[in-house]
Amino acid sequence: MVDATAIAAALSAAARDKKPITPFTDQIDLDLETAYAAQWMLVEERVSGGERVIGAKLGLTSRAKQQSMGVHEPLHGWLLSGMLLDGALRRDDYIHPRAEPEIAFLLGRELAGPASVTSVLSATEAVFAAVEILDSRYESFRFLLPDVVADNASAAGVVLGPVSRRPYDVVDLRLLGCVLRVQGGVVATAAGAAVLGHPAAAVAWLANRLALSGRAIPPGSIVLSGGLTEAVPVERGTVVTAEFDGLGTVEVHA
Ligand code: OOG
Ligand code: MG
């Protein structure tokens, strides 16, 4: 039986050495509780190394993402200070980076469960456009839900957009349009409702999930609500652009 400590150690080594591993579920039955325990060990390891937890991320909250990854349930992970990036990726820092457009929330106060779209919006100080950088520590991004949970939901980085808006100044987050381009050509389009019907519903999902263990989302957290479209690979020379209605454009290149 592989325990959370061994899982965290294997994932940490994979990230450090840029050597992807096969998913644990190929060999063992991994339950979600053990997977989240391993995830938290990885977070603690980075905190011991001098980083801070700056927020959280939701994953697999849109149909586009669930279908492309073959996992049909949302999950969450944690964002660390070292993950805040400008748009210029150093390709060698990653195994096989991918980029995906997201709507990010900055919480002005603590968000505890029970939470709803309304309570999320009233706790939100600002919304931003974002591009999340994913880098699965598993070969070919192949995993089942417990594997990707343990791997901190493939989190590797986040590039925030240039515009911060009060949530009620954005006409309607459900209708907020996003155009994703690679080398200038449109590869996907989406609106905010792609994420659980309303991106704030993803943040509420996280608050309600944490409430099950008596936790809340701390004030000042950045919360990524989940990819609106499927993710695109970022190889050397790739330029990915995500344009958001009213929230500006985020560009990422390697
Ligand atoms: C898992 C992480 C999913 C999202 O926004 O859906 C995620 C993955 O696709 O590797 O971050
Ligand atoms: Mg994401």
Coordinates of C-alpha atoms and ligand atoms in Angstrom, one line a residue:
M1 CA 0.0 0.0 0.0
V2 CA 1.4 3.4 -1.0
D3 CA 0.7 6.1 1.5
A4 CA 0.3 9.9 1.1
T5 CA 4.0 10.5 2.0
A6 CA 5.3 8.2 -0.7
I7 CA 2.9 9.7 -3.3
A8 CA 3.9 13.2 -2.4
A9 CA 7.6 12.3 -2.6
A10 CA 7.3 10.7 -6.0
L11 CA 5.4 13.7 -7.4
S12 CA 7.9 16.1 -5.9
A13 CA 10.8 14.3 -7.5
A14 CA 9.0 14.2 -10.9
A15 CA 8.5 18.0 -10.7
R16 CA 12.1 18.6 -9.6
D17 CA 13.7 16.3 -12.2
K18 CA 11.2 17.1 -15.0
K19 CA 10.6 13.3 -15.3
P20 CA 6.9 12.4 -15.5
I21 CA 5.7 9.3 -13.8
T22 CA 2.9 6.8 -14.5
P23 CA -0.4 7.4 -12.6
F24 CA -0.7 5.7 -9.2
T25 CA -4.1 4.3 -10.1
D26 CA -2.3 2.0 -12.7
Q27 CA -1.0 0.1 -9.7
I28 CA -3.1 0.8 -6.7
D29 CA -6.5 1.9 -5.4
L30 CA -6.0 5.5 -4.4
D31 CA -8.8 7.1 -2.4
L32 CA -9.5 10.8 -2.6
E33 CA -8.7 11.4 1.1
T34 CA -5.2 10.0 0.7
A35 CA -4.8 11.9 -2.6
Y36 CA -5.8 15.3 -0.9
A37 CA -3.5 14.4 2.0
A38 CA -0.6 14.0 -0.5
Q39 CA -1.6 17.2 -2.2
W40 CA -1.4 19.1 1.1
M41 CA 2.1 17.6 1.8
L42 CA 3.3 19.0 -1.5
V43 CA 1.9 22.4 -0.5
E44 CA 3.6 22.2 2.9
E45 CA 6.9 21.3 1.3
R46 CA 6.8 24.4 -0.9
V47 CA 5.8 26.5 2.1
S48 CA 8.8 25.2 4.0
G49 CA 10.9 26.2 1.0
G50 CA 9.8 29.8 1.5
E51 CA 6.6 30.2 -0.6
R52 CA 3.2 31.3 0.6
V53 CA -0.2 29.9 -0.3
I54 CA -1.8 32.7 -2.3
G55 CA -5.1 31.1 -3.2
A56 CA -6.8 28.1 -4.7
K57 CA -7.7 26.6 -8.1
L58 CA -10.7 24.7 -9.3
G59 CA -10.2 22.1 -12.0
L60 CA -12.4 20.2 -14.4
T61 CA -15.4 22.6 -13.9
S62 CA -16.2 22.9 -17.6
R63 CA -17.5 20.3 -20.0
A64 CA -14.6 21.2 -22.4
K65 CA -12.1 20.3 -19.7
Q66 CA -13.9 17.2 -18.4
Q67 CA -14.2 15.8 -21.9
S68 CA -10.6 16.5 -22.9
M69 CA -9.1 15.0 -19.7
G70 CA -11.7 12.1 -19.4
V71 CA -12.4 13.0 -15.8
H72 CA -15.9 14.1 -15.1
E73 CA -15.8 15.6 -11.6
P74 CA -14.3 18.9 -10.3
L75 CA -11.4 19.0 -8.0
H76 CA -9.3 21.7 -6.2
G77 CA -5.7 22.5 -5.6
W78 CA -3.6 25.3 -4.1
L79 CA -1.8 28.2 -5.6
L80 CA 1.7 29.2 -4.2
S81 CA 3.5 32.5 -4.5
G82 CA 6.1 31.0 -6.9
M83 CA 3.4 30.2 -9.4
L84 CA 2.6 33.9 -10.2
L85 CA 4.2 34.4 -13.6
D86 CA 4.5 37.1 -16.2
G87 CA 3.7 35.7 -19.7
A88 CA 7.2 34.7 -20.6
L89 CA 7.6 31.0 -19.7
R90 CA 11.0 29.4 -19.4
R91 CA 10.3 26.1 -21.3
D92 CA 13.0 24.2 -19.3
D93 CA 11.1 24.9 -16.0
Y94 CA 8.3 22.5 -17.1
I95 CA 7.8 18.9 -18.3
H96 CA 5.0 19.6 -20.9
P97 CA 3.3 22.9 -20.2
R98 CA -0.2 23.7 -21.3
A99 CA -2.2 27.0 -21.1
E100 CA -5.9 27.5 -20.5
P101 CA -8.0 30.6 -20.1
E102 CA -9.8 31.2 -16.8
I103 CA -11.7 33.8 -14.8
A104 CA -9.9 34.6 -11.5
F105 CA -11.5 35.9 -8.3
L106 CA -9.8 38.0 -5.7
L107 CA -11.7 37.6 -2.4
G108 CA -11.9 40.7 -0.2
R109 CA -13.1 38.7 2.8
E110 CA -13.2 35.2 4.1
L111 CA -15.6 32.9 2.2
A112 CA -17.1 30.2 4.3
G113 CA -19.8 27.6 3.4
P114 CA -22.6 27.4 2.8
A115 CA -21.8 29.6 -0.2
S116 CA -23.7 30.5 -3.3
V117 CA -23.1 32.5 -6.4
T118 CA -24.5 35.5 -4.6
S119 CA -22.3 35.1 -1.5
V120 CA -19.2 34.6 -3.7
L121 CA -19.9 37.8 -5.6
S122 CA -20.4 39.8 -2.4
A123 CA -17.1 38.5 -1.0
T124 CA -15.3 39.2 -4.2
E125 CA -13.2 42.3 -4.4
A126 CA -12.2 41.9 -8.1
V127 CA -12.3 39.6 -11.0
F128 CA -9.5 39.2 -13.5
A129 CA -8.8 37.4 -16.7
A130 CA -6.2 34.7 -16.3
V131 CA -4.2 32.1 -18.1
E132 CA -3.4 29.1 -16.0
I133 CA -0.2 27.1 -16.8
L134 CA -0.6 23.4 -16.2
D135 CA 2.2 20.8 -16.0
S136 CA 1.0 17.4 -15.1
R137 CA 3.6 15.3 -13.3
Y138 CA 2.1 12.3 -15.1
E139 CA 3.2 11.1 -18.6
S140 CA 1.0 12.5 -21.4
F141 CA -1.3 14.2 -18.9
R142 CA -2.9 10.7 -18.4
F143 CA -4.5 10.3 -14.9
L144 CA -7.7 9.5 -13.0
L145 CA -9.3 11.9 -10.5
P146 CA -7.2 10.7 -7.4
D147 CA -4.0 11.0 -9.4
V148 CA -4.6 14.5 -10.5
V149 CA -5.8 15.5 -7.0
A150 CA -2.5 14.3 -5.5
D151 CA -0.6 16.3 -8.2
N152 CA -2.2 19.5 -6.9
A153 CA -4.5 19.6 -9.9
S154 CA -1.5 19.9 -12.4
A155 CA -0.9 23.4 -11.1
A156 CA 2.2 25.1 -12.3
G157 CA 1.6 28.8 -12.8
V158 CA -0.9 31.6 -13.4
V159 CA -0.7 34.8 -15.4
L160 CA -3.2 37.4 -14.4
G161 CA -4.7 39.8 -16.9
P162 CA -4.1 43.6 -16.8
V163 CA -7.6 44.7 -15.8
S164 CA -9.3 44.3 -12.4
R165 CA -13.1 44.8 -12.2
R166 CA -15.6 44.8 -9.4
P167 CA -17.8 41.7 -10.1
Y168 CA -21.0 43.7 -10.5
D169 CA -19.3 46.1 -13.0
V170 CA -18.8 43.2 -15.4
V171 CA -22.2 43.0 -17.0
D172 CA -22.7 39.3 -16.4
L173 CA -19.9 36.8 -15.7
R174 CA -22.0 34.0 -17.4
L175 CA -21.9 35.9 -20.7
L176 CA -18.3 37.1 -20.5
G177 CA -16.8 36.0 -23.8
C178 CA -13.3 34.6 -24.2
V179 CA -11.3 34.0 -27.4
L180 CA -8.3 31.7 -27.3
R181 CA -5.7 32.0 -30.0
V182 CA -2.5 30.1 -30.8
Q183 CA -0.1 32.0 -33.1
G184 CA -2.9 34.5 -33.7
G185 CA -5.4 31.9 -35.0
V186 CA -8.6 31.2 -33.1
V187 CA -8.5 27.7 -31.5
A188 CA -11.4 27.9 -29.1
T189 CA -14.1 30.3 -27.8
A190 CA -16.2 30.2 -24.7
A191 CA -18.3 32.2 -22.3
G192 CA -18.2 32.3 -18.5
A193 CA -21.2 29.9 -18.2
A194 CA -18.9 27.1 -19.5
V195 CA -17.8 26.8 -15.9
L196 CA -20.6 25.2 -13.9
G197 CA -23.2 27.6 -15.4
H198 CA -21.5 30.6 -13.6
P199 CA -17.8 30.9 -12.7
A200 CA -18.7 32.0 -9.2
A201 CA -20.5 28.7 -8.7
A202 CA -17.0 27.1 -8.9
V203 CA -15.8 29.3 -6.1
A204 CA -18.9 28.4 -4.1
W205 CA -18.2 24.7 -4.8
L206 CA -14.7 25.1 -3.2
A207 CA -16.1 27.0 -0.2
N208 CA -18.7 24.2 0.4
R209 CA -16.1 21.5 -0.1
L210 CA -13.7 23.1 2.5
A211 CA -16.6 23.6 4.9
L212 CA -17.0 19.8 5.1
S213 CA -13.7 19.9 7.1
G214 CA -14.4 23.1 8.9
R215 CA -12.3 25.3 6.7
A216 CA -13.0 28.4 4.7
I217 CA -11.3 30.3 1.8
P218 CA -9.1 33.0 3.5
P219 CA -9.5 36.7 2.7
G220 CA -7.1 37.9 0.0
S221 CA -7.1 34.6 -1.8
I222 CA -6.9 34.4 -5.6
V223 CA -9.3 31.6 -6.8
L224 CA -9.1 30.3 -10.4
S225 CA -12.5 29.1 -11.4
G226 CA -11.4 26.5 -13.9
G227 CA -10.5 26.3 -17.6
L228 CA -13.2 27.7 -19.9
T229 CA -11.8 25.7 -22.9
E230 CA -9.5 22.8 -23.3
A231 CA -5.8 23.6 -22.6
V232 CA -3.3 24.1 -25.4
P233 CA 0.4 22.9 -25.3
V234 CA 3.0 25.7 -25.0
E235 CA 6.2 24.6 -26.8
R236 CA 9.1 26.9 -27.6
G237 CA 7.9 29.6 -30.0
T238 CA 4.3 29.1 -29.2
V239 CA 2.3 32.3 -28.5
V240 CA -1.0 31.8 -26.7
T241 CA -3.4 34.7 -26.4
A242 CA -6.6 34.8 -24.4
E243 CA -8.9 37.8 -25.0
F244 CA -11.7 38.4 -22.5
D245 CA -14.6 40.7 -22.9
G246 CA -14.0 43.7 -20.7
L247 CA -11.1 42.1 -18.8
G248 CA -8.3 42.6 -21.4
T249 CA -5.9 40.2 -23.0
V250 CA -3.4 37.8 -21.5
E251 CA -0.5 36.6 -23.6
V252 CA 1.8 33.6 -22.8
H253 CA 4.8 32.5 -24.8
A254 CA 7.7 30.1 -24.4
Ligands
OOG1 C1 -6.1 19.1 -14.5 C2 -6.3 20.5 -14.0 C3 -7.6 21.0 -14.6 C4 -8.9 23.1 -15.0 O1 -9.0 24.4 -15.0 O2 -9.8 22.4 -15.5 C5 -7.7 22.5 -14.5 C6 -5.5 19.0 -15.9 O3 -6.2 19.3 -16.9 O4 -4.3 18.7 -16.0 O5 -6.9 23.2 -14.0
MG2 MG -7.2 25.3 -14.7

